[in-house]
Short mmCIF file of C-alpha atoms and ligand atoms in Angstrom, two decimals:
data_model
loop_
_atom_site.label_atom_id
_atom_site.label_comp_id
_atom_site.label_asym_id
_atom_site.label_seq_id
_atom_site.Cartn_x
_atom_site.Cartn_y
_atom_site.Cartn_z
CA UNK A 27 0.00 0.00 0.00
CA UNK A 28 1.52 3.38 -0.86
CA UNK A 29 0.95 5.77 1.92
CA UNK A 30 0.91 9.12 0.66
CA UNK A 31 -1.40 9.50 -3.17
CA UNK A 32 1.28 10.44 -6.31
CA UNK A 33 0.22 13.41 -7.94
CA UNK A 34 2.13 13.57 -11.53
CA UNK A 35 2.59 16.72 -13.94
CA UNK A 36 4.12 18.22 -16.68
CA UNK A 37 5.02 21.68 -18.47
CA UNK A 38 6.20 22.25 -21.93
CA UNK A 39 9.41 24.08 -21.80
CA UNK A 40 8.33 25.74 -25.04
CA UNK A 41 9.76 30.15 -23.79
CA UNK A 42 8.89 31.77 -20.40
CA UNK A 43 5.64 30.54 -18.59
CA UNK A 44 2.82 32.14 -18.87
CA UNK A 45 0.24 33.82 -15.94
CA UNK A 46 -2.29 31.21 -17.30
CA UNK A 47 0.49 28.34 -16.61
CA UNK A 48 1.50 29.75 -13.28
CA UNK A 49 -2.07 30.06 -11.78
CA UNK A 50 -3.78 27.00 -13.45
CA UNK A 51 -1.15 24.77 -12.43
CA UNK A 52 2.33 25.36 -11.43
CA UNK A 53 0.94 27.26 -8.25
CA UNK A 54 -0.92 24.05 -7.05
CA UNK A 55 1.97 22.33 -7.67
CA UNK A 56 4.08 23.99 -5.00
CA UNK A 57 1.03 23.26 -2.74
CA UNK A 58 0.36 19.83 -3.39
CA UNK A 59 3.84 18.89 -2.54
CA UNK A 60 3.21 19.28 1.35
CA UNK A 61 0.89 16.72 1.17
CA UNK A 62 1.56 14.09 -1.27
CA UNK A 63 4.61 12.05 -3.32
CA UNK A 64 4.89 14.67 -6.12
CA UNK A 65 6.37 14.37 -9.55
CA UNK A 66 7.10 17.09 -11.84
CA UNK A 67 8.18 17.01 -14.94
CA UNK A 68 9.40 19.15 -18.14
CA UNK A 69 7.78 17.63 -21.28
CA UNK A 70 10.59 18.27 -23.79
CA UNK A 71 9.25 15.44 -25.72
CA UNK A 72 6.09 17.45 -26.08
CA UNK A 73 7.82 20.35 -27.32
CA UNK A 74 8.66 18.76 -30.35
CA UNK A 75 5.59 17.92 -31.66
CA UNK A 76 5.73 21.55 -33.50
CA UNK A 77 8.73 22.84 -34.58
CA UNK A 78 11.27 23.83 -32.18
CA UNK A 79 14.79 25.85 -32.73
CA UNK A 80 17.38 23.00 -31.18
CA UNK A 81 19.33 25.07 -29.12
CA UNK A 82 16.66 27.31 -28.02
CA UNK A 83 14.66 23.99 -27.10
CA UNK A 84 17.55 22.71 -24.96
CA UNK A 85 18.10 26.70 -23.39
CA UNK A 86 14.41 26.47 -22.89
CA UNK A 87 14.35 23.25 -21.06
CA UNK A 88 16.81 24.07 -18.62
CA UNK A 89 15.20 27.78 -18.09
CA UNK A 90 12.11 25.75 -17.38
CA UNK A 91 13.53 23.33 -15.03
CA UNK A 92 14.71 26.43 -13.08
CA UNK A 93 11.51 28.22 -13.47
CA UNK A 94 9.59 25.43 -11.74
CA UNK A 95 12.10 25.46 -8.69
CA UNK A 96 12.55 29.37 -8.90
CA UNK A 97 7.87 28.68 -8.13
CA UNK A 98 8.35 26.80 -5.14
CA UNK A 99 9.13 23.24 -6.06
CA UNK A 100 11.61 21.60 -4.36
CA UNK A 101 13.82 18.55 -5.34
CA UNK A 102 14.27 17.89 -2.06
CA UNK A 103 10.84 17.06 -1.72
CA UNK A 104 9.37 16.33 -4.91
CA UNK A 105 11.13 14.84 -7.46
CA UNK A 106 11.53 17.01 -10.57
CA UNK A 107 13.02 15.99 -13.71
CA UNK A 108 13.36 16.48 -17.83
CA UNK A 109 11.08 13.91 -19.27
CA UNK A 110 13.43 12.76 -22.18
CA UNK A 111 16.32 12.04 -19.15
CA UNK A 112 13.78 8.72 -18.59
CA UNK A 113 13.59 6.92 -21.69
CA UNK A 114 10.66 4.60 -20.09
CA UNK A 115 8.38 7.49 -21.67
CA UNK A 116 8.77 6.60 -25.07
CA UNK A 117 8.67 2.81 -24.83
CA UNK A 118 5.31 3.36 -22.57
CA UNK A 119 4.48 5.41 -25.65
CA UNK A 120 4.85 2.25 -27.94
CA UNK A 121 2.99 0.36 -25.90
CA UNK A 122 -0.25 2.49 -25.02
CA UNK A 123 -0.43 3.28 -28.92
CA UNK A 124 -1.39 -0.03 -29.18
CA UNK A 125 -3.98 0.24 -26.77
CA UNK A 126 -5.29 3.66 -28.33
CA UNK A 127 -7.94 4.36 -31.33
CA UNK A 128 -7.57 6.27 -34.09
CA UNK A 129 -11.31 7.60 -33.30
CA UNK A 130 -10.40 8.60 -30.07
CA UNK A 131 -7.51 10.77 -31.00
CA UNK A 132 -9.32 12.22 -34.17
CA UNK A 133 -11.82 13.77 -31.27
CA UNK A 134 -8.69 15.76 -29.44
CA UNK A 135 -9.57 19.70 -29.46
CA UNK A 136 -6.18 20.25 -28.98
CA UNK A 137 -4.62 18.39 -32.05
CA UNK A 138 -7.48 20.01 -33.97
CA UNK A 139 -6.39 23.27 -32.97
CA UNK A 140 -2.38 23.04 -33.55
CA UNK A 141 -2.95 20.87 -36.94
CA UNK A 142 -5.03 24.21 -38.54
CA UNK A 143 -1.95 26.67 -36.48
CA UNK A 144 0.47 24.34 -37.92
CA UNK A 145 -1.15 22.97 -41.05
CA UNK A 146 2.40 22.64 -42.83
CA UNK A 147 3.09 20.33 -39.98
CA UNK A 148 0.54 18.00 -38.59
CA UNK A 149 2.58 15.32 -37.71
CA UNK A 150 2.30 11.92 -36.30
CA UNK A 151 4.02 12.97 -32.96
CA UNK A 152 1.21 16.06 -32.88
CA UNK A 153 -2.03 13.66 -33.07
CA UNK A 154 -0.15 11.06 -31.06
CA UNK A 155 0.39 13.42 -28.43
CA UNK A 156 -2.37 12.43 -25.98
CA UNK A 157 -0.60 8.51 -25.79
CA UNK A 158 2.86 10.35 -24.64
CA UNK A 159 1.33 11.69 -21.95
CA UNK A 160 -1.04 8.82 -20.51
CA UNK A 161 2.41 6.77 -20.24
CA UNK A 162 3.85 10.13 -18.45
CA UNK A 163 0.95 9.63 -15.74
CA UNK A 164 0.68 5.95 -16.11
CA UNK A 165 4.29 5.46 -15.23
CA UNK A 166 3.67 6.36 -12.30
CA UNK A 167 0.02 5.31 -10.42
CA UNK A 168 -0.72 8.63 -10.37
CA UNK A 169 -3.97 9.21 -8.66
CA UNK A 170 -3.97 12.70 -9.40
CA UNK A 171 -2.90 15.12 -12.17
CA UNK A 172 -2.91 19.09 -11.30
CA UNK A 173 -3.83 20.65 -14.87
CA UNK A 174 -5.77 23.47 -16.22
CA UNK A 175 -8.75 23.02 -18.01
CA UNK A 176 -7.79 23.14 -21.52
CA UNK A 177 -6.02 19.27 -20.48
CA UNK A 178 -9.59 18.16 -19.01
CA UNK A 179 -9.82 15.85 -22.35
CA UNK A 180 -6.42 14.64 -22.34
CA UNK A 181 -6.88 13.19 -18.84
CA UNK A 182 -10.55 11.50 -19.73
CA UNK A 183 -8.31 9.89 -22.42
CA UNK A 184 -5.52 8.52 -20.33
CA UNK A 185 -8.54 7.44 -17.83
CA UNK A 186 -10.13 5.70 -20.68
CA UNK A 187 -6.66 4.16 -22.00
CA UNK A 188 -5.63 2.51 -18.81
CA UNK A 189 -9.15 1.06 -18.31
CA UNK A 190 -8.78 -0.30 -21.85
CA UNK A 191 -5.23 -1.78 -21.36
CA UNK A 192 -6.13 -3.35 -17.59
CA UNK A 193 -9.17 -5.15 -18.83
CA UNK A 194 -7.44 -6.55 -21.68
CA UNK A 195 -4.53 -7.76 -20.10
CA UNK A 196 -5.01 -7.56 -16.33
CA UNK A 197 -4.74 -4.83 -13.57
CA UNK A 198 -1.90 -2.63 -13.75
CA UNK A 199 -2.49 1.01 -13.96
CA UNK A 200 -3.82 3.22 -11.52
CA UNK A 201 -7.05 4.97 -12.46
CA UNK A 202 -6.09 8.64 -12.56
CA UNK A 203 -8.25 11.60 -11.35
CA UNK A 204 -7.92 15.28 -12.55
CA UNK A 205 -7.29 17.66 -10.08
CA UNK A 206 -8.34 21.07 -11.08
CA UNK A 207 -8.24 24.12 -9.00
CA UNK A 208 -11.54 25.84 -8.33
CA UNK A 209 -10.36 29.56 -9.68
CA UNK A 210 -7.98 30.50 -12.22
CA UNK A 211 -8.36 27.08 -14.35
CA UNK A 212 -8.71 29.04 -17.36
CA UNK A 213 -6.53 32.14 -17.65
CA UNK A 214 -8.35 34.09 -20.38
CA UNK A 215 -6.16 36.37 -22.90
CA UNK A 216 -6.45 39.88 -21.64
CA UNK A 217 -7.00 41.13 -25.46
CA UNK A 218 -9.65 38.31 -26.07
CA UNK A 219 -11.24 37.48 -23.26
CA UNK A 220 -12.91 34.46 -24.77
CA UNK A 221 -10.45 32.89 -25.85
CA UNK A 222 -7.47 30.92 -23.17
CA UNK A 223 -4.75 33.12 -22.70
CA UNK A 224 -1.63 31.28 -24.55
CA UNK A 225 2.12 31.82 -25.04
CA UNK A 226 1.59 31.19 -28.63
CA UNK A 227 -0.83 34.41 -29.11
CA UNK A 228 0.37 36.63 -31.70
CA UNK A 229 -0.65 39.85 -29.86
CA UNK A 230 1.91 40.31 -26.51
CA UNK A 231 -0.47 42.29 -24.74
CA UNK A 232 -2.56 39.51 -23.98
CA UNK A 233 -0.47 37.37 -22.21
CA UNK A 234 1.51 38.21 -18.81
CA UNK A 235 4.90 36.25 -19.10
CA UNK A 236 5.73 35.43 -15.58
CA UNK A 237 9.31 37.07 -15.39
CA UNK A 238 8.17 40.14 -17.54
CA UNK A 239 9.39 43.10 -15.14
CA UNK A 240 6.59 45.02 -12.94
CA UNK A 241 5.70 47.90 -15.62
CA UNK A 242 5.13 45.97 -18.39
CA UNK A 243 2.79 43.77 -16.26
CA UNK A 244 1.01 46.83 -15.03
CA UNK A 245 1.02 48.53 -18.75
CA UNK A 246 -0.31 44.93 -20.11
CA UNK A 247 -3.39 44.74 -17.62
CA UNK A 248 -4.20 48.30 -18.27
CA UNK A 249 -4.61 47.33 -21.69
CA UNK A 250 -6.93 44.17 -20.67
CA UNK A 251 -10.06 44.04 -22.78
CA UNK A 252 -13.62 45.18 -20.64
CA UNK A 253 -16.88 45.98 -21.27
CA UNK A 254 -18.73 49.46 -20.96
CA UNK A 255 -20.05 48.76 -17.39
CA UNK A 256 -18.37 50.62 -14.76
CA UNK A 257 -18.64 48.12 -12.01
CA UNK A 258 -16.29 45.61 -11.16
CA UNK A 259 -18.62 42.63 -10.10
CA UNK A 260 -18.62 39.12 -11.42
CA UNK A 261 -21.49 38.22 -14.03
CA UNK A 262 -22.35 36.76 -16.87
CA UNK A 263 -21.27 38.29 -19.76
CA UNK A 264 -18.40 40.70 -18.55
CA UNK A 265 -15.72 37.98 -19.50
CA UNK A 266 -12.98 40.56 -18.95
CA UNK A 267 -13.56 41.95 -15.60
CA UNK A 268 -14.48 38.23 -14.54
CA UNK A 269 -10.81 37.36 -15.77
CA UNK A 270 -8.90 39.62 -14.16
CA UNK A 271 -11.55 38.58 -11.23
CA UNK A 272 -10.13 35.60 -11.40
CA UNK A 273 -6.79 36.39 -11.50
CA UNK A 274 -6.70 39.05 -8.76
CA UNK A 275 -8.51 36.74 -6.40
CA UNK A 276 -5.98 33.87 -7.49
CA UNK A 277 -2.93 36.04 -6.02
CA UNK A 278 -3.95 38.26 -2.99
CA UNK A 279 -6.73 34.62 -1.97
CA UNK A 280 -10.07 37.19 -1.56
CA UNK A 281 -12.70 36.23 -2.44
CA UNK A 282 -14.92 38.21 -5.34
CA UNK A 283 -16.89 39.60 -2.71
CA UNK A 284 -14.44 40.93 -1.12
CA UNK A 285 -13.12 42.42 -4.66
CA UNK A 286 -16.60 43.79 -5.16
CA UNK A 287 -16.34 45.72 -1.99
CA UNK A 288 -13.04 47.00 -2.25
CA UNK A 289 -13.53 48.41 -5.54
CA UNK A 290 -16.85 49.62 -5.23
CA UNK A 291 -17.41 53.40 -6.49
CA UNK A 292 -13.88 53.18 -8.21
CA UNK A 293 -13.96 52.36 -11.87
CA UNK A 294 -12.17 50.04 -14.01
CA UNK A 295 -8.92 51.72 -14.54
CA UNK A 296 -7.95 51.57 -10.69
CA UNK A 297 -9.51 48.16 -10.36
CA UNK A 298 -6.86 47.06 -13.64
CA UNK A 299 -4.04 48.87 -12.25
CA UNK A 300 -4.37 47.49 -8.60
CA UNK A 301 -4.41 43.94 -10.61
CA UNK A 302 -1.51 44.73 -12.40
CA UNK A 303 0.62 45.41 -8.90
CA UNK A 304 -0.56 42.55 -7.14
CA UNK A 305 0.17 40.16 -9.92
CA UNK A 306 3.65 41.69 -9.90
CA UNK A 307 4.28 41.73 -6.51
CA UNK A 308 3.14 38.13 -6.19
CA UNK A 309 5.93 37.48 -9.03
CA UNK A 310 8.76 39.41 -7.90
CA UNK A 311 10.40 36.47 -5.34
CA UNK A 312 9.61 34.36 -8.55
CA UNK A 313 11.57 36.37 -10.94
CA UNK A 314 13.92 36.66 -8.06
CA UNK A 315 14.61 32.81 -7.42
CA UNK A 316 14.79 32.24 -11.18
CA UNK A 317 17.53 35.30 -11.66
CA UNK A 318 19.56 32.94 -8.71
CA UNK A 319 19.00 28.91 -10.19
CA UNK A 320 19.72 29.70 -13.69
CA UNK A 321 23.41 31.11 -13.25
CA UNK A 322 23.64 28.15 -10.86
CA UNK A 323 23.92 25.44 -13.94
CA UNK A 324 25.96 23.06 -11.53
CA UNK A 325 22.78 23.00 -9.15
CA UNK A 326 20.10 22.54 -12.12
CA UNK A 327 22.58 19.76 -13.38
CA UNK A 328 22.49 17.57 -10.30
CA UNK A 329 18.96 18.15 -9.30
CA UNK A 330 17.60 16.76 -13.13
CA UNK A 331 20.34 14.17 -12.86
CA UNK A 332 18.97 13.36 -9.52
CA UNK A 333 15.35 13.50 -10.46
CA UNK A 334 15.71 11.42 -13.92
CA UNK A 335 17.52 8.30 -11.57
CA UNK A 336 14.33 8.49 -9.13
CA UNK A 337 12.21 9.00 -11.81
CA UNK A 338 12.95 6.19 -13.50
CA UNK A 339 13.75 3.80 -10.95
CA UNK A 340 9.81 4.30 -10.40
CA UNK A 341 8.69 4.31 -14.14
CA UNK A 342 11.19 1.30 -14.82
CA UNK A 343 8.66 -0.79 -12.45
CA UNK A 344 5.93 -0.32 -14.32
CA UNK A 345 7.40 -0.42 -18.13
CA UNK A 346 8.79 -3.98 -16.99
CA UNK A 347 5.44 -5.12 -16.05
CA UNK A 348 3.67 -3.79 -18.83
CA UNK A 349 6.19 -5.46 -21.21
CA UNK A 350 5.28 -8.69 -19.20
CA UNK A 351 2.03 -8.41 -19.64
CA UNK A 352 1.70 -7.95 -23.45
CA UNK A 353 3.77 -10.99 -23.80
CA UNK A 354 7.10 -9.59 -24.02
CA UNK A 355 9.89 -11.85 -23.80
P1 TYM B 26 1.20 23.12 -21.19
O1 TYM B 26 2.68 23.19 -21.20
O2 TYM B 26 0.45 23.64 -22.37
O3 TYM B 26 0.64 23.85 -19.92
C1 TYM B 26 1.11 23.56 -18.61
C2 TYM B 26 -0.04 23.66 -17.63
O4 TYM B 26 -0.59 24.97 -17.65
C3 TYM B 26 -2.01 24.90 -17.82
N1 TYM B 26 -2.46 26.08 -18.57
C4 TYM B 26 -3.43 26.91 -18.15
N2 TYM B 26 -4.18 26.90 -17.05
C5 TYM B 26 -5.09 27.91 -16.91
N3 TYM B 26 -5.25 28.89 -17.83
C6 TYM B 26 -4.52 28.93 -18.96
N4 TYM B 26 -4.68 29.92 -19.83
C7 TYM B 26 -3.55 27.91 -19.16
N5 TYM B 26 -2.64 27.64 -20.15
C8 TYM B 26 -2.00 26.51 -19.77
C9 TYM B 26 -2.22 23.61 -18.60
O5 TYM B 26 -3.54 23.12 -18.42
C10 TYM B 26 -1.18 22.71 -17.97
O6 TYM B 26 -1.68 22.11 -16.79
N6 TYM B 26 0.35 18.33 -22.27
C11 TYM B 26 0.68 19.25 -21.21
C12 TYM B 26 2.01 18.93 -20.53
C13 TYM B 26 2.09 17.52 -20.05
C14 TYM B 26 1.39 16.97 -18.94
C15 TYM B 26 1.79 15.60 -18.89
C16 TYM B 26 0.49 17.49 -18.02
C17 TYM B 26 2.82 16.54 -20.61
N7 TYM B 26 2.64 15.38 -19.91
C18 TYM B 26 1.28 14.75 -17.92
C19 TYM B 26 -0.01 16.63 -17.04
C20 TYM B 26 0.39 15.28 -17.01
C21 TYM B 26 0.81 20.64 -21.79
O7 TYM B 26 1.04 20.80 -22.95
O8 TYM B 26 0.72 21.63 -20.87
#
């Protein structure tokens, strides 16, 4: 019997995170790890499924592996690692492909979305995807995954491929279960507030970048997209002021009636600056931690090294009975 639940997750190390990134998952992260066996992991192998610049993809990587301890996570707690330092994630790959329909990844939003942004490159790897990262949870029993929304369908697909795989050949995996936090799930663009906000949006006002210094965060969410009301109350309909909402409430913990009050009588413009400062204040030990681990390349170097030999003395269990059970020799 394991005594504390795993909790599993993953970031692509694809530039700088983003405030959507930070408060839909990496945040809980840094919580979780109190309280259960956490591992964390940078999904290089994800990366690739666009194109990627090589030796920005390998700068990336390690900026990311900092950024997630420069957020609170700490190796000597959780175990944090680069996923393509544990090569059990690509044979798991080979393995759950077999055990995945062609149907069920046709129905991903996700690779619908990247194969019409990238319709010069819809490769296997892209509509694949999904399989990667079942065999990233899989791996290891996770009984819970801290994600944002937008994964919601990847993780009812990794639920429904180890279901699939233990009644065909016999319990093995772990049944995972999504966690996902209760505000600030989905981060909306600031210039779109319909719309998730995303690294990959082609206007850079409407995404925060979490080491972006404190005026251009305050600049960017005086920019945000509102509506015509002058009240700063949640409702249906006023998608931008329920963002930053969101957002506000996600760093300083009040609740939106709380916001309501404070801001009643003032209008928008102090409510988006005030947004703007917390956001950066809540940021500035982050950007501060991150300035500190990346010169240190020695430290990053033996904490991934570290984390890869943990992580796959833990993966390696469950690849070996997996082979066994599809009749591997
Ligand atoms: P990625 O790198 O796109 O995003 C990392 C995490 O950030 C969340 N997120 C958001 N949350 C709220 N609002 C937003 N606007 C927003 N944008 C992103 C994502 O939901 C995610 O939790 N496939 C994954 C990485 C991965 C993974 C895994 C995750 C690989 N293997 C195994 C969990 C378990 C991805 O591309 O996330």
């Amino acid at each position: 019997m394991k005594d504390k639940k795993i909790i599993l997750s993953g970031i692509q190390p694809t530039g700088t995170f983003t405030l959507g990134n930070y408060i839909g998952a990496v945040r809980n992260w840094t919580k979780l790890q109190e309280e259960y066996d956490c591992i964390y992991m940078i999904a290089n192998m994800h990366a690739i499924t666009v194109r990627q610049d090589p030796a920005a993809l390998r700068k990336n990587t390690a900026n990311a592996y900092a950024l997630i301890l420069a957020c609170g996570i700490d190796p000597e707690k959780s175990i944090a690692f680069i996923q393509s330092h544990n090569r059990c994630h690509a044979e798991m790959n080979w393995v759950l492909s077999c055990s995945t329909q062609f149907g069920e990844l046709s129905r991903m939003t996700q690779f619908k979305a990247k194969a019409e942004k990238h319709p010069d490159d819809i490769n296997a790897g892209l509509f694949t995807y999904p399989v990667l990262m079942a065999g990233d949870i899989l791996l290891y029993q996770s009984d819970l995954v801290p994600v944002g929304a937008d994964q919601k369908q990847h993780l009812e697909l990794t639920r429904d491929i180890a279901q699939r795989f233990n009644q065909k050949y016999g319990e093995l995996f772990t049944i995972p279960e999504p966690y996902i936090g209760e505000t600030g799930a989905r981060v909306m663009s600031l210039q779109d507030p319909t719309s998730k906000m995303s690294k990959s949006d082609d206007n850079p006002n409407a995404c925060i970048f979490i080491l972006e210094d404190k005026d251009t965060i305050i600049r960017k969410f005086r920019r945000a997209i509102t509506d015509s009301d002058t009240c700063v109350r949640y409702a249906e309909g006023k998608d931008g002021i329920n963002n930053l909402m969101t957002i506000y409430s996600a760093v300083t913990n009040k609740s939106y009636d709380e916001i309501e009050r404070e801001f009643d009588g003032k209008g928008y413009g102090d409510f988006k600056t005030a947004v703007g400062e917390a956001v950066a204040d809540h940021l500035a030990p982050v950007r501060d931690n991150f300035a500190r681990l990346a010169a240190d390349k020695a430290y990053l170097e033996k904490c991934w090294t570290e984390g890869a030999q943990k992580a796959e003395s833990i993966a390696r269990r469950t690849l070996s009975k997996a082979y066994r059970k599809v009749g591997f020799n």
